[in-house]
């Protein structure tokens, strides 16, 4: 039974720095949102225990329409996500985790689109390769020194925070320290669902404005291997955003956010937003022609991603489809991206830009094809070390595709000249020369250099 309830509660902040003395802040919150008695008790408790969470919720669209803690956290008694705790005294079962299955009750289309995206592969792909050469080996054996108590540290502080984890629970239904807390985009949950809406719309405010700004993507898409935020800042688009983005209109409704709300696109504009006749999508892979992160760039010809679907249906980890993209093929994908560009640019500009970008990707493929042939030949001749991170050829090869090669390709197709050139193709051509020297020496001598 619902009834109108008024609550008043005071938040008191602790003392600040000694130089400014004791400063106390009082704030009264009034709740008049037709919440259930159980929901009100949740708010009352958490106003004391976690006031920051309640402050975010109070300012969220969810709070404005009466969506409360229990609407998202309550689960059935037999749920694999159920958490054992004091909340059960209220007569409800909850989970400290909220999976995409819960979000889908109200946002079904967004969750379905997300499941078809590269984001949905984040964790299930990373943890699929547990054997030699996989991410788990790198994180735990090499970076974590295979230490029995500490080998999880590189993963949970680094990779998992972006990719997500295959989340495991203890006997009380609380996530293990090896998996949680994290904001990883591709979390795989015990209920079989995959994803993490709060990676972009941080909880418990879930702001659409926050998700539209480049900073939402920058927490993961940065650094030597995928410096997308640095690339964006190097581009003319980034220059315009950094000059005047604080004055743009960020809170238009989905499918209504379009020029002149902004003068230059952000990540969300190109990959997700409803531009002109395009519809908003949460499938960030939909408008992509190439796979730019793999050792060799191939066309995205395989339709939707499969990793999340396999996990949801079987509960098993799967590598999924790394060449997934538009269900109607690469021409449709590129066509939709061009529609975004044509909101501001004439057709000749758009066509010439992508012709140059595609040529740069193909140039990278020319270099990496030679490198892969040398790698395969050395492997066949048993002229590679088992420990790839101690093998100079394998290290240079890794940096060539994983760092320099990604910068070369992404810089070209995002309009960042310094990354396409100096951080990209210049270093790639240096790498191939180094690989040729190592290869020639090993084949001539029949042994690995000391």
mmCIF file of C-alpha atoms in Angstrom, residues 32-414:
data_model
loop_
_atom_site.group_PDB
_atom_site.id
_atom_site.type_symbol
_atom_site.label_atom_id
_atom_site.label_comp_id
_atom_site.label_asym_id
_atom_site.label_seq_id
_atom_site.Cartn_x
_atom_site.Cartn_y
_atom_site.Cartn_z
ATOM 1 C CA UNK A 32 6.645 13.765 -0.922
ATOM 2 C CA UNK A 33 6.694 11.178 -3.671
ATOM 3 C CA UNK A 34 4.101 8.533 -2.810
ATOM 4 C CA UNK A 35 6.746 6.068 -1.657
ATOM 5 C CA UNK A 36 5.861 2.828 0.083
ATOM 6 C CA UNK A 37 6.555 2.510 3.800
ATOM 7 C CA UNK A 38 9.406 0.089 3.044
ATOM 8 C CA UNK A 39 10.961 2.537 0.603
ATOM 9 C CA UNK A 40 10.741 5.326 3.148
ATOM 10 C CA UNK A 41 12.517 3.184 5.733
ATOM 11 C CA UNK A 42 15.307 2.527 3.225
ATOM 12 C CA UNK A 43 15.699 6.257 2.631
ATOM 13 C CA UNK A 44 15.608 7.049 6.362
ATOM 14 C CA UNK A 45 18.378 4.549 7.115
ATOM 15 C CA UNK A 46 20.583 5.486 4.203
ATOM 16 C CA UNK A 47 20.216 9.185 4.857
ATOM 17 C CA UNK A 48 22.298 8.424 7.924
ATOM 18 C CA UNK A 49 24.510 5.609 6.608
ATOM 19 C CA UNK A 50 25.210 6.808 3.050
ATOM 20 C CA UNK A 51 24.016 10.414 2.650
ATOM 21 C CA UNK A 52 25.843 10.827 -0.651
ATOM 22 C CA UNK A 53 23.780 8.071 -2.236
ATOM 23 C CA UNK A 54 20.534 9.646 -1.058
ATOM 24 C CA UNK A 55 21.674 13.062 -2.285
ATOM 25 C CA UNK A 56 22.300 11.635 -5.778
ATOM 26 C CA UNK A 57 18.971 9.794 -5.782
ATOM 27 C CA UNK A 58 17.134 12.908 -4.574
ATOM 28 C CA UNK A 59 18.361 14.811 -7.645
ATOM 29 C CA UNK A 60 17.675 11.992 -10.100
ATOM 30 C CA UNK A 61 14.871 11.517 -12.576
ATOM 31 C CA UNK A 62 14.111 8.287 -10.734
ATOM 32 C CA UNK A 63 13.284 10.136 -7.538
ATOM 33 C CA UNK A 64 11.164 12.655 -9.392
ATOM 34 C CA UNK A 65 8.905 9.898 -10.745
ATOM 35 C CA UNK A 66 8.806 7.881 -7.511
ATOM 36 C CA UNK A 67 11.312 5.126 -8.332
ATOM 37 C CA UNK A 68 12.859 4.180 -4.996
ATOM 38 C CA UNK A 69 15.539 1.901 -3.559
ATOM 39 C CA UNK A 70 13.279 -1.161 -3.451
ATOM 40 C CA UNK A 71 12.244 -0.764 -7.093
ATOM 41 C CA UNK A 72 15.837 -1.422 -8.168
ATOM 42 C CA UNK A 73 17.327 -3.481 -5.337
ATOM 43 C CA UNK A 74 14.456 -5.797 -4.354
ATOM 44 C CA UNK A 75 14.758 -9.374 -5.648
ATOM 45 C CA UNK A 76 12.791 -12.589 -5.300
ATOM 46 C CA UNK A 77 13.560 -14.895 -2.378
ATOM 47 C CA UNK A 78 15.175 -17.478 -4.687
ATOM 48 C CA UNK A 79 17.267 -14.995 -6.665
ATOM 49 C CA UNK A 80 20.947 -15.929 -7.148
ATOM 50 C CA UNK A 81 21.670 -12.252 -6.437
ATOM 51 C CA UNK A 82 20.008 -12.141 -2.984
ATOM 52 C CA UNK A 83 22.008 -10.511 -0.202
ATOM 53 C CA UNK A 84 21.712 -11.636 3.423
ATOM 54 C CA UNK A 85 21.541 -8.670 5.803
ATOM 55 C CA UNK A 86 19.588 -6.402 8.173
ATOM 56 C CA UNK A 87 17.246 -5.242 5.424
ATOM 57 C CA UNK A 88 15.469 -8.605 5.675
ATOM 58 C CA UNK A 89 13.939 -7.366 8.933
ATOM 59 C CA UNK A 90 11.802 -5.126 6.714
ATOM 60 C CA UNK A 91 10.316 -8.201 5.064
ATOM 61 C CA UNK A 92 12.027 -7.747 1.692
ATOM 62 C CA UNK A 93 14.882 -9.483 -0.091
ATOM 63 C CA UNK A 94 17.370 -7.217 -1.807
ATOM 64 C CA UNK A 95 20.613 -7.429 -3.745
ATOM 65 C CA UNK A 96 23.446 -4.977 -3.261
ATOM 66 C CA UNK A 97 24.014 -5.408 -6.998
ATOM 67 C CA UNK A 98 21.641 -4.105 -9.653
ATOM 68 C CA UNK A 99 21.966 -5.903 -12.960
ATOM 69 C CA UNK A 100 20.732 -4.904 -16.439
ATOM 70 C CA UNK A 101 17.783 -7.272 -15.983
ATOM 71 C CA UNK A 102 16.433 -4.821 -13.434
ATOM 72 C CA UNK A 103 17.056 -1.807 -15.670
ATOM 73 C CA UNK A 104 15.322 -3.614 -18.535
ATOM 74 C CA UNK A 105 12.021 -3.548 -16.669
ATOM 75 C CA UNK A 106 11.759 0.120 -17.656
ATOM 76 C CA UNK A 107 14.507 0.521 -20.267
ATOM 77 C CA UNK A 108 14.057 -2.631 -22.357
ATOM 78 C CA UNK A 109 15.182 -1.184 -25.688
ATOM 79 C CA UNK A 110 18.314 0.398 -24.246
ATOM 80 C CA UNK A 111 19.357 -2.843 -22.546
ATOM 81 C CA UNK A 112 18.698 -4.910 -25.672
ATOM 82 C CA UNK A 113 20.763 -2.513 -27.798
ATOM 83 C CA UNK A 114 23.555 -2.587 -25.250
ATOM 84 C CA UNK A 115 23.616 -6.397 -25.397
ATOM 85 C CA UNK A 116 24.354 -6.116 -29.132
ATOM 86 C CA UNK A 117 27.353 -3.814 -28.607
ATOM 87 C CA UNK A 118 31.072 -4.246 -28.128
ATOM 88 C CA UNK A 119 30.644 -2.937 -24.596
ATOM 89 C CA UNK A 120 28.748 -6.100 -23.687
ATOM 90 C CA UNK A 121 31.879 -8.141 -24.468
ATOM 91 C CA UNK A 122 33.968 -6.236 -21.922
ATOM 92 C CA UNK A 123 34.269 -8.837 -19.171
ATOM 93 C CA UNK A 124 33.175 -12.064 -20.799
ATOM 94 C CA UNK A 125 35.818 -11.786 -23.495
ATOM 95 C CA UNK A 126 38.593 -10.770 -21.121
ATOM 96 C CA UNK A 127 37.953 -13.700 -18.791
ATOM 97 C CA UNK A 128 37.337 -16.215 -21.565
ATOM 98 C CA UNK A 129 41.032 -16.519 -22.381
ATOM 99 C CA UNK A 130 42.303 -18.040 -19.168
ATOM 100 C CA UNK A 131 45.039 -20.048 -20.893
ATOM 101 C CA UNK A 132 48.457 -18.885 -22.078
ATOM 102 C CA UNK A 133 48.457 -15.480 -23.703
ATOM 103 C CA UNK A 134 45.149 -14.349 -22.225
ATOM 104 C CA UNK A 135 44.259 -11.389 -20.051
ATOM 105 C CA UNK A 136 43.983 -13.506 -16.908
ATOM 106 C CA UNK A 137 47.525 -14.794 -17.378
ATOM 107 C CA UNK A 138 48.828 -11.255 -17.861
ATOM 108 C CA UNK A 139 46.995 -9.878 -14.824
ATOM 109 C CA UNK A 140 47.607 -12.703 -12.376
ATOM 110 C CA UNK A 141 50.745 -14.561 -13.456
ATOM 111 C CA UNK A 142 52.920 -11.742 -14.814
ATOM 112 C CA UNK A 143 51.631 -8.512 -13.266
ATOM 113 C CA UNK A 144 50.396 -10.162 -10.074
ATOM 114 C CA UNK A 145 53.557 -12.302 -9.778
ATOM 115 C CA UNK A 146 51.256 -15.307 -9.212
ATOM 116 C CA UNK A 147 51.219 -14.275 -5.553
ATOM 117 C CA UNK A 148 48.602 -16.369 -3.716
ATOM 118 C CA UNK A 149 47.141 -13.370 -1.882
ATOM 119 C CA UNK A 150 47.896 -10.447 -4.191
ATOM 120 C CA UNK A 151 47.557 -11.667 -7.771
ATOM 121 C CA UNK A 152 44.004 -10.301 -8.037
ATOM 122 C CA UNK A 153 45.195 -6.720 -7.390
ATOM 123 C CA UNK A 154 46.205 -5.749 -10.969
ATOM 124 C CA UNK A 155 42.849 -6.880 -12.287
ATOM 125 C CA UNK A 156 40.501 -5.267 -9.791
ATOM 126 C CA UNK A 157 42.372 -1.954 -9.649
ATOM 127 C CA UNK A 158 42.919 -1.788 -13.403
ATOM 128 C CA UNK A 159 41.399 -3.983 -16.119
ATOM 129 C CA UNK A 160 38.181 -4.845 -14.280
ATOM 130 C CA UNK A 161 37.357 -1.183 -13.625
ATOM 131 C CA UNK A 162 36.804 -0.717 -17.353
ATOM 132 C CA UNK A 163 36.087 -4.183 -18.741
ATOM 133 C CA UNK A 164 34.055 -5.478 -15.806
ATOM 134 C CA UNK A 165 34.218 -8.838 -14.067
ATOM 135 C CA UNK A 166 32.406 -12.135 -13.953
ATOM 136 C CA UNK A 167 31.022 -11.310 -10.511
ATOM 137 C CA UNK A 168 31.090 -13.979 -7.822
ATOM 138 C CA UNK A 169 29.248 -13.812 -4.495
ATOM 139 C CA UNK A 170 30.114 -15.097 -1.015
ATOM 140 C CA UNK A 171 27.742 -17.128 1.171
ATOM 141 C CA UNK A 172 25.918 -13.943 2.183
ATOM 142 C CA UNK A 173 25.382 -12.869 -1.402
ATOM 143 C CA UNK A 174 27.972 -10.112 -1.297
ATOM 144 C CA UNK A 175 30.502 -9.725 -4.133
ATOM 145 C CA UNK A 176 34.066 -10.915 -3.582
ATOM 146 C CA UNK A 177 36.860 -8.376 -3.181
ATOM 147 C CA UNK A 178 38.489 -9.810 -6.310
ATOM 148 C CA UNK A 179 35.482 -8.633 -8.369
ATOM 149 C CA UNK A 180 33.989 -5.626 -6.579
ATOM 150 C CA UNK A 181 33.624 -2.665 -6.379
ATOM 151 C CA UNK A 182 33.959 -1.814 -10.042
ATOM 152 C CA UNK A 183 32.379 0.347 -12.713
ATOM 153 C CA UNK A 184 33.287 -2.028 -15.541
ATOM 154 C CA UNK A 185 31.079 -1.731 -18.622
ATOM 155 C CA UNK A 186 30.711 -5.478 -19.222
ATOM 156 C CA UNK A 187 30.013 -6.946 -15.784
ATOM 157 C CA UNK A 188 28.569 -10.460 -15.947
ATOM 158 C CA UNK A 189 26.142 -11.038 -13.070
ATOM 159 C CA UNK A 190 25.005 -14.217 -11.283
ATOM 160 C CA UNK A 191 21.509 -13.757 -12.758
ATOM 161 C CA UNK A 192 22.958 -14.255 -16.264
ATOM 162 C CA UNK A 193 22.763 -10.643 -17.410
ATOM 163 C CA UNK A 194 25.665 -8.625 -18.792
ATOM 164 C CA UNK A 195 26.432 -4.907 -18.683
ATOM 165 C CA UNK A 196 26.638 -1.957 -16.344
ATOM 166 C CA UNK A 197 24.460 1.084 -16.971
ATOM 167 C CA UNK A 198 26.169 3.092 -14.233
ATOM 168 C CA UNK A 199 29.486 2.995 -16.100
ATOM 169 C CA UNK A 200 28.146 5.913 -18.132
ATOM 170 C CA UNK A 201 25.200 7.090 -16.004
ATOM 171 C CA UNK A 202 26.851 6.964 -12.594
ATOM 172 C CA UNK A 203 24.644 5.805 -9.703
ATOM 173 C CA UNK A 204 22.455 6.895 -8.120
ATOM 174 C CA UNK A 205 21.753 9.978 -10.207
ATOM 175 C CA UNK A 206 21.947 8.309 -13.640
ATOM 176 C CA UNK A 207 22.340 11.615 -15.440
ATOM 177 C CA UNK A 208 21.798 11.819 -19.205
ATOM 178 C CA UNK A 209 23.901 14.993 -19.260
ATOM 179 C CA UNK A 210 26.841 13.220 -17.644
ATOM 180 C CA UNK A 211 26.687 10.363 -20.147
ATOM 181 C CA UNK A 212 26.720 12.730 -23.125
ATOM 182 C CA UNK A 213 29.945 14.488 -22.164
ATOM 183 C CA UNK A 214 33.360 13.160 -23.281
ATOM 184 C CA UNK A 215 34.385 12.601 -19.663
ATOM 185 C CA UNK A 216 31.918 9.693 -19.459
ATOM 186 C CA UNK A 217 34.008 7.799 -22.000
ATOM 187 C CA UNK A 218 37.389 9.188 -20.966
ATOM 188 C CA UNK A 219 37.665 7.156 -17.764
ATOM 189 C CA UNK A 220 38.239 4.032 -19.907
ATOM 190 C CA UNK A 221 39.137 5.253 -23.390
ATOM 191 C CA UNK A 222 42.498 6.837 -22.644
ATOM 192 C CA UNK A 223 46.168 5.960 -22.366
ATOM 193 C CA UNK A 224 48.758 4.410 -24.695
ATOM 194 C CA UNK A 225 46.581 1.620 -26.075
ATOM 195 C CA UNK A 226 43.314 3.475 -26.758
ATOM 196 C CA UNK A 227 43.856 7.215 -26.210
ATOM 197 C CA UNK A 228 40.433 8.188 -27.538
ATOM 198 C CA UNK A 229 40.005 11.159 -25.219
ATOM 199 C CA UNK A 230 43.475 12.429 -26.096
ATOM 200 C CA UNK A 231 42.665 11.869 -29.772
ATOM 201 C CA UNK A 232 39.384 13.749 -29.359
ATOM 202 C CA UNK A 233 41.174 16.666 -27.709
ATOM 203 C CA UNK A 234 43.690 16.717 -30.593
ATOM 204 C CA UNK A 235 40.858 16.975 -33.123
ATOM 205 C CA UNK A 236 38.980 20.087 -34.221
ATOM 206 C CA UNK A 237 35.876 18.647 -32.561
ATOM 207 C CA UNK A 238 37.674 18.505 -29.226
ATOM 208 C CA UNK A 239 39.064 21.992 -29.693
ATOM 209 C CA UNK A 240 35.566 23.411 -30.115
ATOM 210 C CA UNK A 241 34.162 21.425 -27.180
ATOM 211 C CA UNK A 242 36.950 22.524 -24.858
ATOM 212 C CA UNK A 243 36.436 26.143 -25.875
ATOM 213 C CA UNK A 244 32.693 26.386 -25.408
ATOM 214 C CA UNK A 245 31.165 23.054 -24.355
ATOM 215 C CA UNK A 246 30.129 24.406 -20.977
ATOM 216 C CA UNK A 247 27.592 26.612 -22.776
ATOM 217 C CA UNK A 248 25.919 23.845 -24.802
ATOM 218 C CA UNK A 249 22.521 22.312 -24.094
ATOM 219 C CA UNK A 250 23.099 18.856 -22.633
ATOM 220 C CA UNK A 251 19.702 17.762 -21.350
ATOM 221 C CA UNK A 252 17.472 17.542 -24.410
ATOM 222 C CA UNK A 253 15.370 14.380 -24.602
ATOM 223 C CA UNK A 254 16.758 11.301 -26.400
ATOM 224 C CA UNK A 255 16.276 11.523 -30.179
ATOM 225 C CA UNK A 256 15.951 15.299 -29.736
ATOM 226 C CA UNK A 257 19.560 16.108 -28.820
ATOM 227 C CA UNK A 258 20.939 17.481 -32.072
ATOM 228 C CA UNK A 259 22.477 20.606 -33.571
ATOM 229 C CA UNK A 260 22.180 23.414 -32.502
ATOM 230 C CA UNK A 261 22.307 21.956 -28.954
ATOM 231 C CA UNK A 262 26.039 21.627 -29.646
ATOM 232 C CA UNK A 263 28.518 22.905 -32.228
ATOM 233 C CA UNK A 264 30.727 19.838 -32.377
ATOM 234 C CA UNK A 265 30.090 16.173 -31.610
ATOM 235 C CA UNK A 266 31.128 14.280 -28.511
ATOM 236 C CA UNK A 267 31.648 10.507 -28.316
ATOM 237 C CA UNK A 268 27.939 9.990 -27.628
ATOM 238 C CA UNK A 269 26.932 12.159 -30.587
ATOM 239 C CA UNK A 270 28.713 10.031 -33.179
ATOM 240 C CA UNK A 271 28.239 6.587 -31.687
ATOM 241 C CA UNK A 272 24.854 6.756 -29.993
ATOM 242 C CA UNK A 273 22.707 9.840 -30.480
ATOM 243 C CA UNK A 274 19.654 10.380 -32.660
ATOM 244 C CA UNK A 275 20.924 12.720 -35.384
ATOM 245 C CA UNK A 276 18.487 13.848 -38.045
ATOM 246 C CA UNK A 277 16.610 10.717 -39.112
ATOM 247 C CA UNK A 278 18.848 8.424 -37.060
ATOM 248 C CA UNK A 279 17.500 6.938 -33.861
ATOM 249 C CA UNK A 280 19.349 6.921 -30.566
ATOM 250 C CA UNK A 281 21.120 3.625 -29.913
ATOM 251 C CA UNK A 282 22.980 2.077 -26.980
ATOM 252 C CA UNK A 283 24.853 -0.192 -29.393
ATOM 253 C CA UNK A 284 28.126 1.712 -29.690
ATOM 254 C CA UNK A 285 29.354 -0.734 -32.366
ATOM 255 C CA UNK A 286 26.449 -0.115 -34.737
ATOM 256 C CA UNK A 287 27.987 2.688 -36.816
ATOM 257 C CA UNK A 288 31.509 1.244 -37.035
ATOM 258 C CA UNK A 289 32.975 -0.089 -40.282
ATOM 259 C CA UNK A 290 36.293 -1.457 -38.967
ATOM 260 C CA UNK A 291 37.483 -3.334 -35.939
ATOM 261 C CA UNK A 292 40.226 -0.909 -34.864
ATOM 262 C CA UNK A 293 41.387 -2.577 -31.653
ATOM 263 C CA UNK A 294 42.369 -6.025 -32.951
ATOM 264 C CA UNK A 295 45.873 -6.991 -34.136
ATOM 265 C CA UNK A 296 44.586 -6.671 -37.711
ATOM 266 C CA UNK A 297 41.652 -4.475 -38.711
ATOM 267 C CA UNK A 298 38.917 -6.381 -40.465
ATOM 268 C CA UNK A 299 35.519 -5.181 -41.577
ATOM 269 C CA UNK A 300 32.698 -5.611 -39.064
ATOM 270 C CA UNK A 301 30.675 -8.073 -41.122
ATOM 271 C CA UNK A 302 29.177 -10.396 -38.504
ATOM 272 C CA UNK A 303 26.074 -8.580 -37.281
ATOM 273 C CA UNK A 304 25.488 -8.224 -33.574
ATOM 274 C CA UNK A 305 27.770 -9.240 -30.705
ATOM 275 C CA UNK A 306 27.216 -12.703 -29.257
ATOM 276 C CA UNK A 307 29.239 -12.857 -26.032
ATOM 277 C CA UNK A 308 26.549 -11.434 -23.770
ATOM 278 C CA UNK A 309 23.874 -13.590 -25.371
ATOM 279 C CA UNK A 310 25.867 -16.775 -24.821
ATOM 280 C CA UNK A 311 26.515 -15.888 -21.187
ATOM 281 C CA UNK A 312 22.856 -15.024 -20.577
ATOM 282 C CA UNK A 313 21.663 -18.307 -22.098
ATOM 283 C CA UNK A 314 24.264 -20.684 -20.706
ATOM 284 C CA UNK A 315 25.942 -18.938 -17.782
ATOM 285 C CA UNK A 316 29.267 -19.723 -19.452
ATOM 286 C CA UNK A 317 31.934 -17.274 -20.553
ATOM 287 C CA UNK A 318 32.371 -16.842 -24.291
ATOM 288 C CA UNK A 319 34.783 -14.837 -26.427
ATOM 289 C CA UNK A 320 31.915 -13.630 -28.574
ATOM 290 C CA UNK A 321 32.072 -11.995 -31.975
ATOM 291 C CA UNK A 322 34.870 -9.458 -32.325
ATOM 292 C CA UNK A 323 33.743 -8.436 -35.818
ATOM 293 C CA UNK A 324 30.183 -7.573 -34.897
ATOM 294 C CA UNK A 325 28.612 -4.436 -36.250
ATOM 295 C CA UNK A 326 25.561 -3.356 -38.222
ATOM 296 C CA UNK A 327 23.109 -6.169 -39.064
ATOM 297 C CA UNK A 328 22.836 -4.794 -42.623
ATOM 298 C CA UNK A 329 26.599 -4.737 -43.156
ATOM 299 C CA UNK A 330 29.504 -2.313 -43.218
ATOM 300 C CA UNK A 331 28.032 -0.010 -45.847
ATOM 301 C CA UNK A 332 24.993 0.583 -43.646
ATOM 302 C CA UNK A 333 27.233 1.159 -40.631
ATOM 303 C CA UNK A 334 29.392 3.692 -42.435
ATOM 304 C CA UNK A 335 26.289 5.259 -43.959
ATOM 305 C CA UNK A 336 24.847 5.985 -40.530
ATOM 306 C CA UNK A 337 28.118 7.494 -39.332
ATOM 307 C CA UNK A 338 28.204 9.695 -42.425
ATOM 308 C CA UNK A 339 24.698 10.927 -41.595
ATOM 309 C CA UNK A 340 26.057 12.174 -38.286
ATOM 310 C CA UNK A 341 28.875 14.030 -40.051
ATOM 311 C CA UNK A 342 26.553 15.564 -42.625
ATOM 312 C CA UNK A 343 24.702 17.444 -39.900
ATOM 313 C CA UNK A 344 27.613 19.903 -40.041
ATOM 314 C CA UNK A 345 29.729 19.043 -43.119
ATOM 315 C CA UNK A 346 29.132 18.980 -46.867
ATOM 316 C CA UNK A 347 29.196 15.626 -48.647
ATOM 317 C CA UNK A 348 32.625 16.126 -50.288
ATOM 318 C CA UNK A 349 34.232 16.817 -46.905
ATOM 319 C CA UNK A 350 32.695 13.700 -45.378
ATOM 320 C CA UNK A 351 33.597 11.427 -48.291
ATOM 321 C CA UNK A 352 37.189 12.660 -48.481
ATOM 322 C CA UNK A 353 37.698 12.334 -44.729
ATOM 323 C CA UNK A 354 36.649 8.684 -44.645
ATOM 324 C CA UNK A 355 38.597 7.858 -47.827
ATOM 325 C CA UNK A 356 41.786 9.112 -46.154
ATOM 326 C CA UNK A 357 40.974 7.379 -42.865
ATOM 327 C CA UNK A 358 40.256 4.039 -44.534
ATOM 328 C CA UNK A 359 43.519 4.257 -46.482
ATOM 329 C CA UNK A 360 45.411 4.765 -43.207
ATOM 330 C CA UNK A 361 43.762 1.651 -41.744
ATOM 331 C CA UNK A 362 44.720 -0.340 -44.830
ATOM 332 C CA UNK A 363 48.286 0.972 -44.579
ATOM 333 C CA UNK A 364 48.410 -0.317 -41.008
ATOM 334 C CA UNK A 365 47.102 -3.698 -42.219
ATOM 335 C CA UNK A 366 49.910 -3.761 -44.812
ATOM 336 C CA UNK A 367 52.504 -3.429 -42.047
ATOM 337 C CA UNK A 368 50.896 -5.842 -39.582
ATOM 338 C CA UNK A 369 50.445 -8.538 -42.244
ATOM 339 C CA UNK A 370 54.224 -8.688 -42.711
ATOM 340 C CA UNK A 371 54.727 -8.758 -38.933
ATOM 341 C CA UNK A 372 52.257 -11.610 -38.498
ATOM 342 C CA UNK A 373 53.967 -13.675 -41.205
ATOM 343 C CA UNK A 374 57.318 -13.271 -39.426
ATOM 344 C CA UNK A 375 55.716 -14.169 -36.085
ATOM 345 C CA UNK A 376 54.121 -17.324 -37.510
ATOM 346 C CA UNK A 377 57.406 -18.396 -39.136
ATOM 347 C CA UNK A 378 59.370 -17.930 -35.902
ATOM 348 C CA UNK A 379 56.747 -19.908 -34.009
ATOM 349 C CA UNK A 380 56.940 -22.753 -36.505
ATOM 350 C CA UNK A 381 60.741 -22.761 -36.228
ATOM 351 C CA UNK A 382 60.477 -22.694 -32.389
ATOM 352 C CA UNK A 383 62.363 -19.403 -32.259
ATOM 353 C CA UNK A 384 60.047 -17.709 -29.768
ATOM 354 C CA UNK A 385 60.329 -17.753 -25.976
ATOM 355 C CA UNK A 386 57.439 -19.235 -23.988
ATOM 356 C CA UNK A 387 57.461 -16.089 -21.872
ATOM 357 C CA UNK A 388 56.333 -13.555 -24.472
ATOM 358 C CA UNK A 389 57.056 -10.634 -22.125
ATOM 359 C CA UNK A 390 60.752 -11.600 -22.073
ATOM 360 C CA UNK A 391 60.909 -12.072 -25.839
ATOM 361 C CA UNK A 392 61.979 -8.938 -27.703
ATOM 362 C CA UNK A 393 60.245 -9.901 -30.944
ATOM 363 C CA UNK A 394 56.931 -10.616 -29.232
ATOM 364 C CA UNK A 395 57.118 -7.439 -27.149
ATOM 365 C CA UNK A 396 57.739 -5.208 -30.165
ATOM 366 C CA UNK A 397 54.961 -6.988 -32.051
ATOM 367 C CA UNK A 398 52.562 -6.444 -29.136
ATOM 368 C CA UNK A 399 53.314 -2.734 -28.909
ATOM 369 C CA UNK A 400 53.049 -2.439 -32.688
ATOM 370 C CA UNK A 401 49.362 -3.466 -32.742
ATOM 371 C CA UNK A 402 48.214 -2.856 -29.173
ATOM 372 C CA UNK A 403 49.687 0.623 -28.763
ATOM 373 C CA UNK A 404 51.115 2.267 -31.879
ATOM 374 C CA UNK A 405 48.770 0.510 -34.286
ATOM 375 C CA UNK A 406 45.641 1.441 -32.391
ATOM 376 C CA UNK A 407 46.746 5.058 -32.172
ATOM 377 C CA UNK A 408 47.470 5.104 -35.902
ATOM 378 C CA UNK A 409 44.041 3.756 -36.830
ATOM 379 C CA UNK A 410 41.932 5.555 -34.258
ATOM 380 C CA UNK A 411 43.733 8.835 -34.827
ATOM 381 C CA UNK A 412 42.978 8.662 -38.540
ATOM 382 C CA UNK A 413 39.259 7.966 -38.159
ATOM 383 C CA UNK A 414 38.749 10.493 -35.365
#
